[in-house]
């Protein structure tokens, strides 16, 4: 669980929600804390994005969530239709933040707000 962040006036604000959308490869790491085994075998773009995202989020006391868009398509086909052609995608507070890689300077700046 993440601690609430402080806004500019020092008031408590809810912590940011960070999500990584991926297409998990068959045989992905079942030990992963991430839903769908993010960054598993054969996922050349997702593994580095996951590592960078985890590192940046750790600096802010956050734990990112990972969603396999193919697995989610059973209940949310729009997710794959919207993001499936540019994975991995980083969502910050439910909005697209970056895709194909983690934009670290921008993410750090946005998480600091």
PDB file of C-alpha atoms in Angstrom:
ATOM      1  CA  UNK A   1       0.000   0.000   0.000  1.00  0.00           C
ATOM      2  CA  UNK A   2       1.363   3.394  -0.882  1.00  0.00           C
ATOM      3  CA  UNK A   3       1.251   6.395   1.378  1.00  0.00           C
ATOM      4  CA  UNK A   4      -0.796   9.402   0.290  1.00  0.00           C
ATOM      5  CA  UNK A   5       1.237  12.123  -1.336  1.00  0.00           C
ATOM      6  CA  UNK A   6       1.182  15.772  -0.311  1.00  0.00           C
ATOM      7  CA  UNK A   7      -0.157  18.408  -2.689  1.00  0.00           C
ATOM      8  CA  UNK A   8       1.393  21.896  -3.052  1.00  0.00           C
ATOM      9  CA  UNK A   9      -0.534  23.156  -0.026  1.00  0.00           C
ATOM     10  CA  UNK A  10       0.671  20.222   2.094  1.00  0.00           C
ATOM     11  CA  UNK A  11      -2.741  18.530   2.104  1.00  0.00           C
ATOM     12  CA  UNK A  12      -2.904  14.779   1.677  1.00  0.00           C
ATOM     13  CA  UNK A  13      -3.651  13.622  -1.869  1.00  0.00           C
ATOM     14  CA  UNK A  14      -4.177  10.037  -3.043  1.00  0.00           C
ATOM     15  CA  UNK A  15      -1.108   8.185  -4.313  1.00  0.00           C
ATOM     16  CA  UNK A  16      -0.633   7.873  -8.057  1.00  0.00           C
ATOM     17  CA  UNK A  17      -1.685   4.700  -9.834  1.00  0.00           C
ATOM     18  CA  UNK A  18       0.882   3.379 -12.302  1.00  0.00           C
ATOM     19  CA  UNK A  19       0.001   0.588 -14.746  1.00  0.00           C
ATOM     20  CA  UNK A  20       2.060  -1.148 -17.423  1.00  0.00           C
ATOM     21  CA  UNK A  21       0.071  -2.683 -20.291  1.00  0.00           C
ATOM     22  CA  UNK A  22       1.814  -5.595 -22.016  1.00  0.00           C
ATOM     23  CA  UNK A  23       1.272  -8.576 -24.231  1.00  0.00           C
ATOM     24  CA  UNK A  24       2.685 -11.370 -22.084  1.00  0.00           C
ATOM     25  CA  UNK A  25       4.516 -14.142 -23.890  1.00  0.00           C
ATOM     26  CA  UNK A  26       3.665 -17.794 -23.349  1.00  0.00           C
ATOM     27  CA  UNK A  27       5.771 -19.208 -20.535  1.00  0.00           C
ATOM     28  CA  UNK A  28       6.078 -15.873 -18.746  1.00  0.00           C
ATOM     29  CA  UNK A  29       7.504 -15.746 -15.246  1.00  0.00           C
ATOM     30  CA  UNK A  30       4.828 -17.177 -12.970  1.00  0.00           C
ATOM     31  CA  UNK A  31       6.654 -15.895  -9.885  1.00  0.00           C
ATOM     32  CA  UNK A  32       6.048 -12.302 -10.942  1.00  0.00           C
ATOM     33  CA  UNK A  33       4.129  -9.904  -8.734  1.00  0.00           C
ATOM     34  CA  UNK A  34       2.671  -8.551 -11.948  1.00  0.00           C
ATOM     35  CA  UNK A  35      -0.639  -9.797 -13.295  1.00  0.00           C
ATOM     36  CA  UNK A  36      -0.061 -11.835 -16.445  1.00  0.00           C
ATOM     37  CA  UNK A  37       3.648 -12.469 -15.856  1.00  0.00           C
ATOM     38  CA  UNK A  38       4.819  -9.189 -17.360  1.00  0.00           C
ATOM     39  CA  UNK A  39       8.195  -9.226 -19.005  1.00  0.00           C
ATOM     40  CA  UNK A  40       8.324 -12.971 -19.505  1.00  0.00           C
ATOM     41  CA  UNK A  41      10.242 -15.034 -22.034  1.00  0.00           C
ATOM     42  CA  UNK A  42      10.148 -13.618 -25.539  1.00  0.00           C
ATOM     43  CA  UNK A  43       8.943 -10.187 -24.450  1.00  0.00           C
ATOM     44  CA  UNK A  44      11.824  -8.046 -25.662  1.00  0.00           C
ATOM     45  CA  UNK A  45      10.239  -4.656 -25.022  1.00  0.00           C
ATOM     46  CA  UNK A  46       8.276  -5.470 -21.879  1.00  0.00           C
ATOM     47  CA  UNK A  47      11.097  -6.760 -19.677  1.00  0.00           C
ATOM     48  CA  UNK A  48      13.229  -3.582 -19.895  1.00  0.00           C
ATOM     49  CA  UNK A  49      10.130  -1.381 -19.491  1.00  0.00           C
ATOM     50  CA  UNK A  50       9.112  -3.334 -16.407  1.00  0.00           C
ATOM     51  CA  UNK A  51      12.563  -3.001 -14.854  1.00  0.00           C
ATOM     52  CA  UNK A  52      12.731   0.751 -15.471  1.00  0.00           C
ATOM     53  CA  UNK A  53       9.159   1.303 -14.287  1.00  0.00           C
ATOM     54  CA  UNK A  54       9.734  -0.639 -11.078  1.00  0.00           C
ATOM     55  CA  UNK A  55      12.886   1.393 -10.371  1.00  0.00           C
ATOM     56  CA  UNK A  56      11.205   4.767 -10.924  1.00  0.00           C
ATOM     57  CA  UNK A  57       8.102   3.785  -8.949  1.00  0.00           C
ATOM     58  CA  UNK A  58      10.221   2.531  -6.054  1.00  0.00           C
ATOM     59  CA  UNK A  59      11.719   6.019  -5.740  1.00  0.00           C
ATOM     60  CA  UNK A  60       8.197   7.273  -4.994  1.00  0.00           C
ATOM     61  CA  UNK A  61       7.105   4.377  -2.788  1.00  0.00           C
ATOM     62  CA  UNK A  62       4.781   3.021  -5.481  1.00  0.00           C
ATOM     63  CA  UNK A  63       4.238  -0.475  -6.826  1.00  0.00           C
ATOM     64  CA  UNK A  64       3.152  -0.569 -10.468  1.00  0.00           C
ATOM     65  CA  UNK A  65       0.512  -2.958 -11.740  1.00  0.00           C
ATOM     66  CA  UNK A  66       0.958  -4.899 -14.972  1.00  0.00           C
ATOM     67  CA  UNK A  67      -1.918  -5.979 -17.205  1.00  0.00           C
ATOM     68  CA  UNK A  68      -1.717  -8.446 -20.098  1.00  0.00           C
ATOM     69  CA  UNK A  69      -4.028  -6.895 -22.703  1.00  0.00           C
ATOM     70  CA  UNK A  70      -4.659 -10.288 -24.344  1.00  0.00           C
ATOM     71  CA  UNK A  71      -5.832 -11.856 -21.086  1.00  0.00           C
ATOM     72  CA  UNK A  72      -7.883  -8.752 -20.262  1.00  0.00           C
ATOM     73  CA  UNK A  73      -9.539  -8.859 -23.707  1.00  0.00           C
ATOM     74  CA  UNK A  74     -11.956 -11.526 -22.485  1.00  0.00           C
ATOM     75  CA  UNK A  75     -13.687  -8.919 -20.333  1.00  0.00           C
ATOM     76  CA  UNK A  76     -12.360  -5.661 -21.808  1.00  0.00           C
ATOM     77  CA  UNK A  77     -11.737  -5.999 -25.582  1.00  0.00           C
ATOM     78  CA  UNK A  78     -11.465  -2.227 -25.934  1.00  0.00           C
ATOM     79  CA  UNK A  79      -8.234  -2.268 -23.930  1.00  0.00           C
ATOM     80  CA  UNK A  80      -6.454  -4.394 -26.552  1.00  0.00           C
ATOM     81  CA  UNK A  81      -8.082  -2.467 -29.402  1.00  0.00           C
ATOM     82  CA  UNK A  82      -6.878   0.849 -27.968  1.00  0.00           C
ATOM     83  CA  UNK A  83      -3.357  -0.054 -26.852  1.00  0.00           C
ATOM     84  CA  UNK A  84      -2.444  -3.373 -28.516  1.00  0.00           C
ATOM     85  CA  UNK A  85      -0.364  -1.889 -31.340  1.00  0.00           C
ATOM     86  CA  UNK A  86       2.026   0.111 -29.135  1.00  0.00           C
ATOM     87  CA  UNK A  87       2.878  -2.089 -26.167  1.00  0.00           C
ATOM     88  CA  UNK A  88       4.258  -1.716 -23.604  1.00  0.00           C
ATOM     89  CA  UNK A  89       2.180   1.285 -22.531  1.00  0.00           C
ATOM     90  CA  UNK A  90       2.568   3.144 -19.229  1.00  0.00           C
ATOM     91  CA  UNK A  91      -0.653   4.526 -17.757  1.00  0.00           C
ATOM     92  CA  UNK A  92      -0.472   7.129 -15.022  1.00  0.00           C
ATOM     93  CA  UNK A  93      -3.696   7.553 -13.081  1.00  0.00           C
ATOM     94  CA  UNK A  94      -5.567   5.772 -15.888  1.00  0.00           C
ATOM     95  CA  UNK A  95      -4.222   7.970 -18.706  1.00  0.00           C
ATOM     96  CA  UNK A  96      -1.633   7.080 -21.317  1.00  0.00           C
ATOM     97  CA  UNK A  97       1.734   8.429 -20.240  1.00  0.00           C
ATOM     98  CA  UNK A  98       4.209   6.776 -22.622  1.00  0.00           C
ATOM     99  CA  UNK A  99       4.504   3.795 -24.921  1.00  0.00           C
ATOM    100  CA  UNK A 100       7.230   1.441 -26.214  1.00  0.00           C
ATOM    101  CA  UNK A 101       9.487   2.631 -23.383  1.00  0.00           C
ATOM    102  CA  UNK A 102       9.287   4.406 -20.042  1.00  0.00           C
ATOM    103  CA  UNK A 103       9.798   8.175 -20.345  1.00  0.00           C
ATOM    104  CA  UNK A 104      11.702   8.356 -17.061  1.00  0.00           C
ATOM    105  CA  UNK A 105      12.302  12.122 -16.741  1.00  0.00           C
ATOM    106  CA  UNK A 106       8.675  12.908 -17.529  1.00  0.00           C
ATOM    107  CA  UNK A 107       7.379  10.127 -15.250  1.00  0.00           C
ATOM    108  CA  UNK A 108       9.523  11.320 -12.338  1.00  0.00           C
ATOM    109  CA  UNK A 109       8.291  14.876 -12.834  1.00  0.00           C
ATOM    110  CA  UNK A 110       4.657  13.773 -13.005  1.00  0.00           C
ATOM    111  CA  UNK A 111       4.946  11.488  -9.981  1.00  0.00           C
ATOM    112  CA  UNK A 112       6.437  14.349  -7.965  1.00  0.00           C
ATOM    113  CA  UNK A 113       3.252  16.405  -8.476  1.00  0.00           C
TER     114      UNK A 113
END
